[in-house]
PDB file of C-alpha atoms in Angstrom:
ATOM      1  CA  MET A1494      -7.500  28.843  -0.391  1.00  0.00           C
ATOM      2  CA  GLU A1495      -5.794  26.233   1.714  1.00  0.00           C
ATOM      3  CA  MET A1496      -4.291  24.578  -1.322  1.00  0.00           C
ATOM      4  CA  THR A1497      -2.393  27.660  -2.490  1.00  0.00           C
ATOM      5  CA  VAL A1498      -0.961  28.339   0.943  1.00  0.00           C
ATOM      6  CA  ALA A1499       0.239  24.776   1.360  1.00  0.00           C
ATOM      7  CA  PHE A1500       2.922  24.982  -1.321  1.00  0.00           C
ATOM      8  CA  SER A1501       4.201  28.505  -0.772  1.00  0.00           C
ATOM      9  CA  PRO A1502       7.939  29.195  -0.250  1.00  0.00           C
ATOM     10  CA  GLU A1503       7.376  30.285   3.357  1.00  0.00           C
ATOM     11  CA  ASP A1504       6.317  26.789   4.226  1.00  0.00           C
ATOM     12  CA  ILE A1505       9.613  25.353   2.994  1.00  0.00           C
ATOM     13  CA  LYS A1506      11.533  27.649   5.304  1.00  0.00           C
ATOM     14  CA  SER A1507       9.446  26.741   8.318  1.00  0.00           C
ATOM     15  CA  GLU A1508      10.882  24.923  11.289  1.00  0.00           C
ATOM     16  CA  ASN A1509       9.331  21.549  10.597  1.00  0.00           C
ATOM     17  CA  ARG A1510      12.097  21.175   7.995  1.00  0.00           C
ATOM     18  CA  THR A1511      14.416  19.810  10.687  1.00  0.00           C
ATOM     19  CA  PHE A1512      11.730  17.515  11.985  1.00  0.00           C
ATOM     20  CA  ARG A1513      11.123  16.100   8.501  1.00  0.00           C
ATOM     21  CA  PHE A1514      14.846  15.570   7.939  1.00  0.00           C
ATOM     22  CA  VAL A1515      15.336  13.793  11.258  1.00  0.00           C
ATOM     23  CA  LEU A1516      12.243  11.639  10.767  1.00  0.00           C
ATOM     24  CA  THR A1517      13.392  10.556   7.302  1.00  0.00           C
ATOM     25  CA  PHE A1518      16.866   9.802   8.611  1.00  0.00           C
ATOM     26  CA  SER A1519      15.534   7.700  11.490  1.00  0.00           C
ATOM     27  CA  VAL A1520      13.312   5.660   9.190  1.00  0.00           C
ATOM     28  CA  MET A1521      16.171   5.114   6.725  1.00  0.00           C
ATOM     29  CA  PHE A1522      18.563   4.059   9.494  1.00  0.00           C
ATOM     30  CA  ILE A1523      16.036   1.624  10.986  1.00  0.00           C
ATOM     31  CA  PHE A1524      15.523   0.269   7.482  1.00  0.00           C
ATOM     32  CA  TRP A1525      19.276  -0.275   7.119  1.00  0.00           C
ATOM     33  CA  VAL A1526      19.424  -2.034  10.504  1.00  0.00           C
ATOM     34  CA  LEU A1527      16.568  -4.319   9.531  1.00  0.00           C
ATOM     35  CA  LEU A1528      17.899  -5.161   6.094  1.00  0.00           C
ATOM     36  CA  SER A1529      21.626  -5.625   6.556  1.00  0.00           C
ATOM     37  CA  ALA A1530      22.990  -4.697   9.961  1.00  0.00           C
ATOM     38  CA  TRP A1531      21.122  -7.120  12.157  1.00  0.00           C
ATOM     39  CA  SER A1532      22.724 -10.332  11.016  1.00  0.00           C
ATOM     40  CA  VAL A1533      25.935  -8.966   9.503  1.00  0.00           C
ATOM     41  CA  TYR A1534      27.240  -6.277  11.850  1.00  0.00           C
ATOM     42  CA  PHE A1535      25.599  -6.458  15.258  1.00  0.00           C
ATOM     43  CA  PRO A1536      26.660  -9.897  16.520  1.00  0.00           C
ATOM     44  CA  GLU A1537      30.244  -8.763  16.369  1.00  0.00           C
ATOM     45  CA  PRO A1538      31.674  -6.272  18.899  1.00  0.00           C
ATOM     46  CA  TYR A1539      30.635  -2.674  18.542  1.00  0.00           C
ATOM     47  CA  ASP A1540      32.766  -0.813  16.039  1.00  0.00           C
ATOM     48  CA  PHE A1541      32.396   2.778  14.889  1.00  0.00           C
ATOM     49  CA  THR A1542      33.415   2.129  11.286  1.00  0.00           C
ATOM     50  CA  LYS A1543      30.735  -0.533  10.876  1.00  0.00           C
ATOM     51  CA  VAL A1544      27.918   1.675  12.122  1.00  0.00           C
ATOM     52  CA  SER A1545      29.270   4.680  10.234  1.00  0.00           C
ATOM     53  CA  ARG A1546      28.679   2.816   6.971  1.00  0.00           C
ATOM     54  CA  GLY A1547      24.988   2.631   7.804  1.00  0.00           C
ATOM     55  CA  VAL A1548      24.890   6.256   8.912  1.00  0.00           C
ATOM     56  CA  PHE A1549      26.599   7.298   5.689  1.00  0.00           C
ATOM     57  CA  CYS A1550      24.201   5.340   3.471  1.00  0.00           C
ATOM     58  CA  ALA A1551      21.154   6.554   5.395  1.00  0.00           C
ATOM     59  CA  LEU A1552      22.416  10.129   5.110  1.00  0.00           C
ATOM     60  CA  ILE A1553      22.773   9.905   1.322  1.00  0.00           C
ATOM     61  CA  VAL A1554      19.264   8.479   0.916  1.00  0.00           C
ATOM     62  CA  THR A1555      17.874  11.078   3.310  1.00  0.00           C
ATOM     63  CA  LEU A1556      19.445  13.960   1.392  1.00  0.00           C
ATOM     64  CA  LEU A1557      17.895  12.651  -1.804  1.00  0.00           C
ATOM     65  CA  THR A1558      14.422  11.890  -0.521  1.00  0.00           C
ATOM     66  CA  TRP A1559      13.534  13.881   2.585  1.00  0.00           C
ATOM     67  CA  GLU A1560      11.532  16.452   0.659  1.00  0.00           C
ATOM     68  CA  ILE A1561       9.147  13.861  -0.736  1.00  0.00           C
ATOM     69  CA  PHE A1562       9.312  11.269   2.036  1.00  0.00           C
ATOM     70  CA  VAL A1563       7.397  13.290   4.613  1.00  0.00           C
ATOM     71  CA  PRO A1564       4.626  15.339   3.018  1.00  0.00           C
ATOM     72  CA  ARG A1565       4.726  19.026   3.764  1.00  0.00           C
ATOM     73  CA  ARG A1566       1.151  19.261   4.898  1.00  0.00           C
ATOM     74  CA  GLY A1567       0.304  16.222   6.951  1.00  0.00           C
ATOM     75  CA  ASP A1568      -3.412  16.469   7.634  1.00  0.00           C
ATOM     76  CA  LYS A1569      -4.870  13.840   9.973  1.00  0.00           C
ATOM     77  CA  VAL A1570      -2.140  11.376   9.049  1.00  0.00           C
ATOM     78  CA  LEU A1571      -2.845   8.997  11.927  1.00  0.00           C
ATOM     79  CA  LEU A1572      -6.521   8.695  11.030  1.00  0.00           C
ATOM     80  CA  LYS A1573      -5.621   8.016   7.393  1.00  0.00           C
ATOM     81  CA  VAL A1574      -3.169   5.288   8.396  1.00  0.00           C
ATOM     82  CA  GLN A1575      -5.823   3.850  10.705  1.00  0.00           C
ATOM     83  CA  ARG A1576      -8.197   3.650   7.747  1.00  0.00           C
ATOM     84  CA  LEU A1577      -5.494   2.425   5.360  1.00  0.00           C
ATOM     85  CA  ILE A1578      -4.721  -0.787   7.272  1.00  0.00           C
ATOM     86  CA  PRO A1579      -8.188  -2.410   6.905  1.00  0.00           C
ATOM     87  CA  TYR A1580      -8.228  -1.131   3.343  1.00  0.00           C
ATOM     88  CA  MET A1581      -5.012  -3.035   2.566  1.00  0.00           C
ATOM     89  CA  ALA A1582      -6.411  -6.193   4.193  1.00  0.00           C
ATOM     90  CA  TRP A1583      -9.521  -5.819   2.031  1.00  0.00           C
ATOM     91  CA  GLU A1584      -7.268  -5.321  -0.986  1.00  0.00           C
ATOM     92  CA  ILE A1585      -5.397  -8.582  -0.339  1.00  0.00           C
ATOM     93  CA  TRP A1586      -8.751 -10.368  -0.141  1.00  0.00           C
ATOM     94  CA  GLN A1587      -9.615  -8.758  -3.500  1.00  0.00           C
ATOM     95  CA  ILE A1588      -6.354 -10.097  -4.979  1.00  0.00           C
ATOM     96  CA  TYR A1589      -7.439 -13.590  -3.976  1.00  0.00           C
ATOM     97  CA  LEU A1590     -10.879 -13.042  -5.532  1.00  0.00           C
ATOM     98  CA  ALA A1591      -9.283 -11.651  -8.717  1.00  0.00           C
ATOM     99  CA  ALA A1592      -7.045 -14.687  -9.146  1.00  0.00           C
ATOM    100  CA  VAL A1593      -9.989 -17.053  -8.590  1.00  0.00           C
ATOM    101  CA  ASP A1594     -12.087 -15.063 -11.050  1.00  0.00           C
ATOM    102  CA  VAL A1595      -9.471 -15.076 -13.804  1.00  0.00           C
ATOM    103  CA  ALA A1596      -8.759 -18.768 -13.156  1.00  0.00           C
ATOM    104  CA  LYS A1597     -12.450 -19.549 -13.677  1.00  0.00           C
ATOM    105  CA  ARG A1598     -12.433 -17.659 -16.950  1.00  0.00           C
ATOM    106  CA  ILE A1599      -9.272 -19.442 -18.106  1.00  0.00           C
ATOM    107  CA  LEU A1600     -10.714 -22.848 -17.283  1.00  0.00           C
ATOM    108  CA  GLY A1601     -13.937 -21.999 -19.098  1.00  0.00           C
ATOM    109  CA  ILE A1602     -16.343 -21.934 -16.139  1.00  0.00           C
ATOM    110  CA  LEU A1603     -17.222 -18.263 -16.707  1.00  0.00           C
ATOM    111  CA  ASP A1604     -17.599 -16.517 -20.067  1.00  0.00           C
ATOM    112  CA  ILE A1605     -15.513 -13.588 -21.259  1.00  0.00           C
ATOM    113  CA  ASP A1606     -17.107 -10.512 -22.810  1.00  0.00           C
ATOM    114  CA  PRO A1607     -14.416  -7.806 -22.938  1.00  0.00           C
ATOM    115  CA  GLN A1608     -15.331  -4.148 -23.031  1.00  0.00           C
ATOM    116  CA  ILE A1609     -13.776  -0.758 -22.367  1.00  0.00           C
ATOM    117  CA  VAL A1610     -15.408   1.415 -19.714  1.00  0.00           C
ATOM    118  CA  GLU A1611     -14.951   5.131 -19.101  1.00  0.00           C
ATOM    119  CA  PHE A1612     -16.153   6.830 -15.964  1.00  0.00           C
ATOM    120  CA  ASP A1613     -15.516   9.921 -13.844  1.00  0.00           C
ATOM    121  CA  THR A1614     -14.368  10.062 -10.256  1.00  0.00           C
ATOM    122  CA  PRO A1615     -15.709  13.316  -8.813  1.00  0.00           C
ATOM    123  CA  MET A1616     -14.827  12.295  -5.255  1.00  0.00           C
ATOM    124  CA  LEU A1617     -11.065  11.853  -5.616  1.00  0.00           C
ATOM    125  CA  ARG A1618      -8.689  14.784  -5.550  1.00  0.00           C
ATOM    126  CA  SER A1619      -5.095  14.109  -4.503  1.00  0.00           C
ATOM    127  CA  ASP A1620      -2.496  12.330  -6.613  1.00  0.00           C
ATOM    128  CA  PHE A1621      -2.049   9.594  -4.053  1.00  0.00           C
ATOM    129  CA  ALA A1622      -5.764   8.843  -4.071  1.00  0.00           C
ATOM    130  CA  PHE A1623      -5.695   8.603  -7.876  1.00  0.00           C
ATOM    131  CA  LEU A1624      -2.739   6.219  -7.710  1.00  0.00           C
ATOM    132  CA  ALA A1625      -4.361   4.091  -5.010  1.00  0.00           C
ATOM    133  CA  PHE A1626      -7.601   3.891  -6.940  1.00  0.00           C
ATOM    134  CA  ALA A1627      -5.859   2.973 -10.225  1.00  0.00           C
ATOM    135  CA  THR A1628      -3.872   0.234  -8.479  1.00  0.00           C
ATOM    136  CA  SER A1629      -7.016  -0.997  -6.741  1.00  0.00           C
ATOM    137  CA  ILE A1630      -8.834  -1.282 -10.069  1.00  0.00           C
ATOM    138  CA  THR A1631      -6.027  -3.426 -11.428  1.00  0.00           C
ATOM    139  CA  LEU A1632      -6.010  -5.649  -8.345  1.00  0.00           C
ATOM    140  CA  THR A1633      -9.771  -6.195  -8.071  1.00  0.00           C
ATOM    141  CA  PRO A1634     -11.442  -8.959 -10.123  1.00  0.00           C
ATOM    142  CA  GLY A1635     -11.889  -8.538 -13.853  1.00  0.00           C
ATOM    143  CA  THR A1636     -10.723  -4.973 -14.483  1.00  0.00           C
ATOM    144  CA  VAL A1637      -7.447  -3.285 -15.475  1.00  0.00           C
ATOM    145  CA  THR A1638      -6.755   0.446 -15.634  1.00  0.00           C
ATOM    146  CA  ILE A1639      -5.672   1.736 -19.046  1.00  0.00           C
ATOM    147  CA  LEU A1640      -5.585   5.524 -18.792  1.00  0.00           C
ATOM    148  CA  VAL A1641      -5.990   8.050 -15.986  1.00  0.00           C
ATOM    149  CA  ASP A1642      -6.670  11.714 -16.590  1.00  0.00           C
ATOM    150  CA  PRO A1643      -5.938  13.443 -13.286  1.00  0.00           C
ATOM    151  CA  GLU A1644      -7.202  16.817 -14.526  1.00  0.00           C
ATOM    152  CA  ARG A1645     -10.771  15.644 -14.947  1.00  0.00           C
ATOM    153  CA  GLY A1646     -10.569  12.514 -12.826  1.00  0.00           C
ATOM    154  CA  ARG A1647     -11.481  10.384 -15.825  1.00  0.00           C
ATOM    155  CA  TYR A1648     -10.554   6.702 -15.852  1.00  0.00           C
ATOM    156  CA  THR A1649     -10.462   4.390 -18.859  1.00  0.00           C
ATOM    157  CA  CYS A1650     -10.582   0.735 -17.874  1.00  0.00           C
ATOM    158  CA  HIS A1651     -10.683  -2.603 -19.613  1.00  0.00           C
ATOM    159  CA  ALA A1652     -13.154  -5.068 -18.117  1.00  0.00           C
ATOM    160  CA  ILE A1653     -13.138  -8.733 -18.989  1.00  0.00           C
ATOM    161  CA  ALA A1654     -16.916  -9.126 -18.597  1.00  0.00           C
ATOM    162  CA  LYS A1655     -20.028  -7.084 -17.987  1.00  0.00           C
ATOM    163  CA  GLY A1656     -20.253  -7.783 -14.265  1.00  0.00           C
ATOM    164  CA  PRO A1657     -16.925  -6.165 -13.252  1.00  0.00           C
ATOM    165  CA  ALA A1658     -17.566  -3.267 -15.654  1.00  0.00           C
ATOM    166  CA  ASP A1659     -20.886  -2.474 -13.988  1.00  0.00           C
ATOM    167  CA  GLY A1660     -19.242  -2.755 -10.584  1.00  0.00           C
ATOM    168  CA  LEU A1661     -16.877   0.055 -11.540  1.00  0.00           C
ATOM    169  CA  ALA A1662     -19.010   2.386 -13.616  1.00  0.00           C
ATOM    170  CA  VAL A1663     -22.458   1.953 -12.049  1.00  0.00           C
ATOM    171  CA  ASP A1664     -22.083   0.849  -8.420  1.00  0.00           C
ATOM    172  CA  GLN A1665     -18.868   2.792  -7.649  1.00  0.00           C
ATOM    173  CA  GLY A1666     -18.525   1.117  -4.272  1.00  0.00           C
ATOM    174  CA  MET A1667     -14.736   0.977  -4.396  1.00  0.00           C
ATOM    175  CA  GLN A1668     -14.507   4.608  -5.418  1.00  0.00           C
ATOM    176  CA  LYS A1669     -16.469   5.594  -2.327  1.00  0.00           C
ATOM    177  CA  TYR A1670     -14.245   3.358  -0.198  1.00  0.00           C
ATOM    178  CA  VAL A1671     -11.032   4.966  -1.518  1.00  0.00           C
ATOM    179  CA  ALA A1672     -12.526   8.425  -1.042  1.00  0.00           C
ATOM    180  CA  TRP A1673     -13.424   7.497   2.529  1.00  0.00           C
ATOM    181  CA  VAL A1674      -9.919   6.208   3.246  1.00  0.00           C
ATOM    182  CA  PHE A1675      -8.270   9.386   1.949  1.00  0.00           C
ATOM    183  CA  MET A1676     -10.992  11.608   3.452  1.00  0.00           C
ATOM    184  CA  GLU A1677     -11.943  13.300   0.201  1.00  0.00           C
ATOM    185  CA  GLU A1678     -15.712  13.222   0.358  1.00  0.00           C
ATOM    186  CA  SER A1679     -16.118  16.978   0.582  1.00  0.00           C
ATOM    187  CA  LYS A1680     -14.797  18.232  -2.737  1.00  0.00           C
ATOM    188  CA  GLU A1681     -17.858  20.327  -3.536  1.00  0.00           C
ATOM    189  CA  GLY A1682     -18.066  21.668  -0.012  1.00  0.00           C
ATOM    190  CA  GLU A1683     -14.578  23.210  -0.096  1.00  0.00           C
ATOM    191  CA  LYS A1684     -14.909  24.953  -3.447  1.00  0.00           C
TER     192      LYS A1684
ATOM    193  CA  MET B1462       9.169 -29.402  11.891  1.00  0.00           C
ATOM    194  CA  LEU B1463       7.363 -31.803   9.586  1.00  0.00           C
ATOM    195  CA  ALA B1464       4.110 -29.846   9.919  1.00  0.00           C
ATOM    196  CA  ILE B1465       5.901 -26.639   8.939  1.00  0.00           C
ATOM    197  CA  ASP B1466       7.383 -28.396   5.923  1.00  0.00           C
ATOM    198  CA  ILE B1467       3.988 -29.674   4.807  1.00  0.00           C
ATOM    199  CA  ILE B1468       2.201 -26.333   5.285  1.00  0.00           C
ATOM    200  CA  SER B1469       4.860 -24.328   3.479  1.00  0.00           C
ATOM    201  CA  THR B1470       4.966 -26.864   0.639  1.00  0.00           C
ATOM    202  CA  LEU B1471       1.182 -26.634   0.281  1.00  0.00           C
ATOM    203  CA  PHE B1472       1.392 -22.844   0.026  1.00  0.00           C
ATOM    204  CA  MET B1473       4.144 -23.029  -2.584  1.00  0.00           C
ATOM    205  CA  LEU B1474       2.250 -25.641  -4.612  1.00  0.00           C
ATOM    206  CA  ALA B1475      -0.901 -23.500  -4.546  1.00  0.00           C
ATOM    207  CA  GLY B1476       1.166 -20.536  -5.761  1.00  0.00           C
ATOM    208  CA  ALA B1477       2.723 -22.611  -8.524  1.00  0.00           C
ATOM    209  CA  PHE B1478      -0.721 -23.814  -9.626  1.00  0.00           C
ATOM    210  CA  VAL B1479      -2.051 -20.252  -9.797  1.00  0.00           C
ATOM    211  CA  MET B1480       0.989 -19.139 -11.790  1.00  0.00           C
ATOM    212  CA  ILE B1481       0.705 -22.054 -14.235  1.00  0.00           C
ATOM    213  CA  LEU B1482      -2.823 -20.876 -15.095  1.00  0.00           C
ATOM    214  CA  GLY B1483      -1.310 -17.620 -16.398  1.00  0.00           C
ATOM    215  CA  PRO B1484       0.423 -19.105 -19.472  1.00  0.00           C
ATOM    216  CA  VAL B1485      -2.640 -21.293 -20.151  1.00  0.00           C
ATOM    217  CA  GLY B1486      -4.772 -18.173 -20.310  1.00  0.00           C
ATOM    218  CA  LEU B1487      -2.111 -16.491 -22.423  1.00  0.00           C
ATOM    219  CA  LEU B1488      -2.616 -19.200 -25.052  1.00  0.00           C
ATOM    220  CA  LYS B1489      -6.370 -19.422 -24.695  1.00  0.00           C
ATOM    221  CA  PHE B1490      -7.604 -15.829 -24.594  1.00  0.00           C
ATOM    222  CA  PRO B1491      -8.376 -14.038 -27.881  1.00  0.00           C
ATOM    223  CA  ASP B1492      -6.608 -10.649 -27.801  1.00  0.00           C
ATOM    224  CA  PHE B1493      -3.878  -8.618 -26.128  1.00  0.00           C
ATOM    225  CA  TYR B1494      -5.954  -7.061 -23.362  1.00  0.00           C
ATOM    226  CA  THR B1495      -7.529 -10.260 -22.114  1.00  0.00           C
ATOM    227  CA  ARG B1496      -4.129 -11.932 -22.225  1.00  0.00           C
ATOM    228  CA  ILE B1497      -2.768  -9.236 -19.959  1.00  0.00           C
ATOM    229  CA  HIS B1498      -5.607 -10.085 -17.576  1.00  0.00           C
ATOM    230  CA  ALA B1499      -4.487 -13.718 -17.519  1.00  0.00           C
ATOM    231  CA  ALA B1500      -0.786 -12.897 -17.140  1.00  0.00           C
ATOM    232  CA  GLY B1501      -1.031 -10.075 -14.644  1.00  0.00           C
ATOM    233  CA  LYS B1502      -3.705 -11.114 -12.168  1.00  0.00           C
ATOM    234  CA  GLY B1503      -2.815 -14.675 -11.322  1.00  0.00           C
ATOM    235  CA  ASP B1504       0.840 -13.789 -10.961  1.00  0.00           C
ATOM    236  CA  THR B1505       0.240 -11.435  -8.048  1.00  0.00           C
ATOM    237  CA  LEU B1506      -1.503 -14.083  -5.962  1.00  0.00           C
ATOM    238  CA  GLY B1507       0.905 -16.816  -7.065  1.00  0.00           C
ATOM    239  CA  GLN B1508       3.941 -14.790  -6.079  1.00  0.00           C
ATOM    240  CA  ILE B1509       2.435 -13.872  -2.720  1.00  0.00           C
ATOM    241  CA  LEU B1510       1.595 -17.509  -1.975  1.00  0.00           C
ATOM    242  CA  VAL B1511       5.093 -18.713  -2.867  1.00  0.00           C
ATOM    243  CA  ILE B1512       6.731 -16.028  -0.724  1.00  0.00           C
ATOM    244  CA  PHE B1513       4.282 -16.761   2.102  1.00  0.00           C
ATOM    245  CA  GLY B1514       5.325 -20.405   1.943  1.00  0.00           C
ATOM    246  CA  CYS B1515       8.959 -19.310   2.211  1.00  0.00           C
ATOM    247  CA  MET B1516       8.068 -17.154   5.238  1.00  0.00           C
ATOM    248  CA  ILE B1517       6.421 -20.082   7.014  1.00  0.00           C
ATOM    249  CA  TYR B1518       9.374 -22.317   6.194  1.00  0.00           C
ATOM    250  CA  GLU B1519      11.857 -19.815   7.551  1.00  0.00           C
ATOM    251  CA  GLY B1520      10.055 -19.162  10.822  1.00  0.00           C
ATOM    252  CA  PHE B1521      10.169 -15.781  12.500  1.00  0.00           C
ATOM    253  CA  SER B1522      13.492 -14.157  11.697  1.00  0.00           C
ATOM    254  CA  PHE B1523      14.817 -11.161   9.837  1.00  0.00           C
ATOM    255  CA  ILE B1524      14.572 -13.012   6.564  1.00  0.00           C
ATOM    256  CA  THR B1525      10.801 -13.036   7.151  1.00  0.00           C
ATOM    257  CA  ILE B1526      10.814  -9.235   7.262  1.00  0.00           C
ATOM    258  CA  LYS B1527      12.811  -9.084   4.054  1.00  0.00           C
ATOM    259  CA  LEU B1528      10.359 -11.440   2.359  1.00  0.00           C
ATOM    260  CA  LEU B1529       7.482  -9.269   3.600  1.00  0.00           C
ATOM    261  CA  MET B1530       9.164  -6.291   1.953  1.00  0.00           C
ATOM    262  CA  VAL B1531       9.403  -8.291  -1.287  1.00  0.00           C
ATOM    263  CA  VAL B1532       5.653  -8.930  -1.071  1.00  0.00           C
ATOM    264  CA  LEU B1533       4.951  -5.234  -0.532  1.00  0.00           C
ATOM    265  CA  PHE B1534       7.169  -4.317  -3.462  1.00  0.00           C
ATOM    266  CA  TYR B1535       5.376  -6.829  -5.637  1.00  0.00           C
ATOM    267  CA  LEU B1536       1.996  -5.381  -4.667  1.00  0.00           C
ATOM    268  CA  PHE B1537       3.146  -2.021  -6.041  1.00  0.00           C
ATOM    269  CA  ALA B1538       5.197  -3.208  -9.023  1.00  0.00           C
ATOM    270  CA  GLY B1539       2.767  -5.787 -10.427  1.00  0.00           C
ATOM    271  CA  PRO B1540      -0.145  -3.443 -11.165  1.00  0.00           C
ATOM    272  CA  CYS B1541       2.260  -0.779 -12.444  1.00  0.00           C
ATOM    273  CA  SER B1542       3.796  -3.074 -15.091  1.00  0.00           C
ATOM    274  CA  THR B1543       0.338  -4.330 -16.115  1.00  0.00           C
ATOM    275  CA  HIS B1544      -0.868  -0.772 -16.398  1.00  0.00           C
ATOM    276  CA  ALA B1545       2.174   0.303 -18.448  1.00  0.00           C
ATOM    277  CA  LEU B1546       1.655  -2.516 -20.981  1.00  0.00           C
ATOM    278  CA  MET B1547      -2.071  -1.767 -21.218  1.00  0.00           C
ATOM    279  CA  LYS B1548      -1.498   1.934 -21.773  1.00  0.00           C
ATOM    280  CA  ALA B1549       1.138   1.322 -24.453  1.00  0.00           C
ATOM    281  CA  ALA B1550      -1.202  -1.026 -26.305  1.00  0.00           C
ATOM    282  CA  TYR B1551      -4.187   1.317 -26.015  1.00  0.00           C
ATOM    283  CA  VAL B1552      -2.292   4.415 -27.153  1.00  0.00           C
ATOM    284  CA  THR B1553      -0.777   2.676 -30.185  1.00  0.00           C
ATOM    285  CA  GLY B1554      -4.221   1.379 -31.143  1.00  0.00           C
ATOM    286  CA  VAL B1555      -4.191  -2.373 -30.617  1.00  0.00           C
ATOM    287  CA  PRO B1556      -7.732  -3.486 -31.564  1.00  0.00           C
ATOM    288  CA  VAL B1557     -10.089  -4.644 -28.825  1.00  0.00           C
ATOM    289  CA  TRP B1558     -11.747  -8.035 -29.175  1.00  0.00           C
ATOM    290  CA  LYS B1559     -15.515  -7.996 -28.714  1.00  0.00           C
ATOM    291  CA  LYS B1560     -17.711 -10.990 -28.064  1.00  0.00           C
ATOM    292  CA  GLY B1561     -18.535 -12.721 -31.358  1.00  0.00           C
ATOM    293  CA  ASP B1562     -15.449 -11.531 -33.262  1.00  0.00           C
ATOM    294  CA  LYS B1563     -12.906 -13.880 -34.744  1.00  0.00           C
ATOM    295  CA  ARG B1564      -9.789 -14.710 -32.730  1.00  0.00           C
ATOM    296  CA  MET B1565      -6.847 -12.421 -33.347  1.00  0.00           C
TER     297      MET B1565
END
């Protein structure tokens, strides 16, 4: 029942609309300061026209993106971010392993035995989790995502050898990790 | 200053080596899908290493933050382009090479 309430029109009218707008604007303005203002504008004396350029640009971007920048229903955002940071560090380590793996196969140390794997992901639910998992498959050694069916949670992947294919379809360790990061273990429990 | 030069050069050379392996695999592997593996995977690490070398060379400044943003963008854009090519090939029915087949 929670899902249907979350996207109702009453929620759009609620007061956190201002908060979302202001938060988006602050992030965009800080982004502008970091990217262009720090070295170009700020060493010179303070001038309203210079800063107003940044405010103007940040305002345009905010008007375009504030509805999608801050999600309407932020549930345990801090905990998710706390779990996301070690996940990204782990992912960078996986990128290193993937490059070493594919380099070994190019140089002929390991054999290639390509195959296409299909498997279901009953644990994942939100779009962002699907996207993160598809990107993670592409970044981890030996596998690339081909198709994602978000309705059924069905993934079609191309694996370069049998080892990476079994890691995805049989062990499913990464799937559990992504589900843990996005806190989506309890799909059956909610329904 | 010399140490920074040497370290950053080592990072950039490592990145260049990883990226050179991509075209080698492109010539060596038998079909489209495995070639995408060779082209897409090594590139991500190679690019990150080269940009990391630039960050060390630059020291801590606002250019470092901009380079970090380039790395983050690459982490999102690299898998997406690989995935788009793979999906296009799979949907249009490019045949998949199995072990023991002839080279395509």
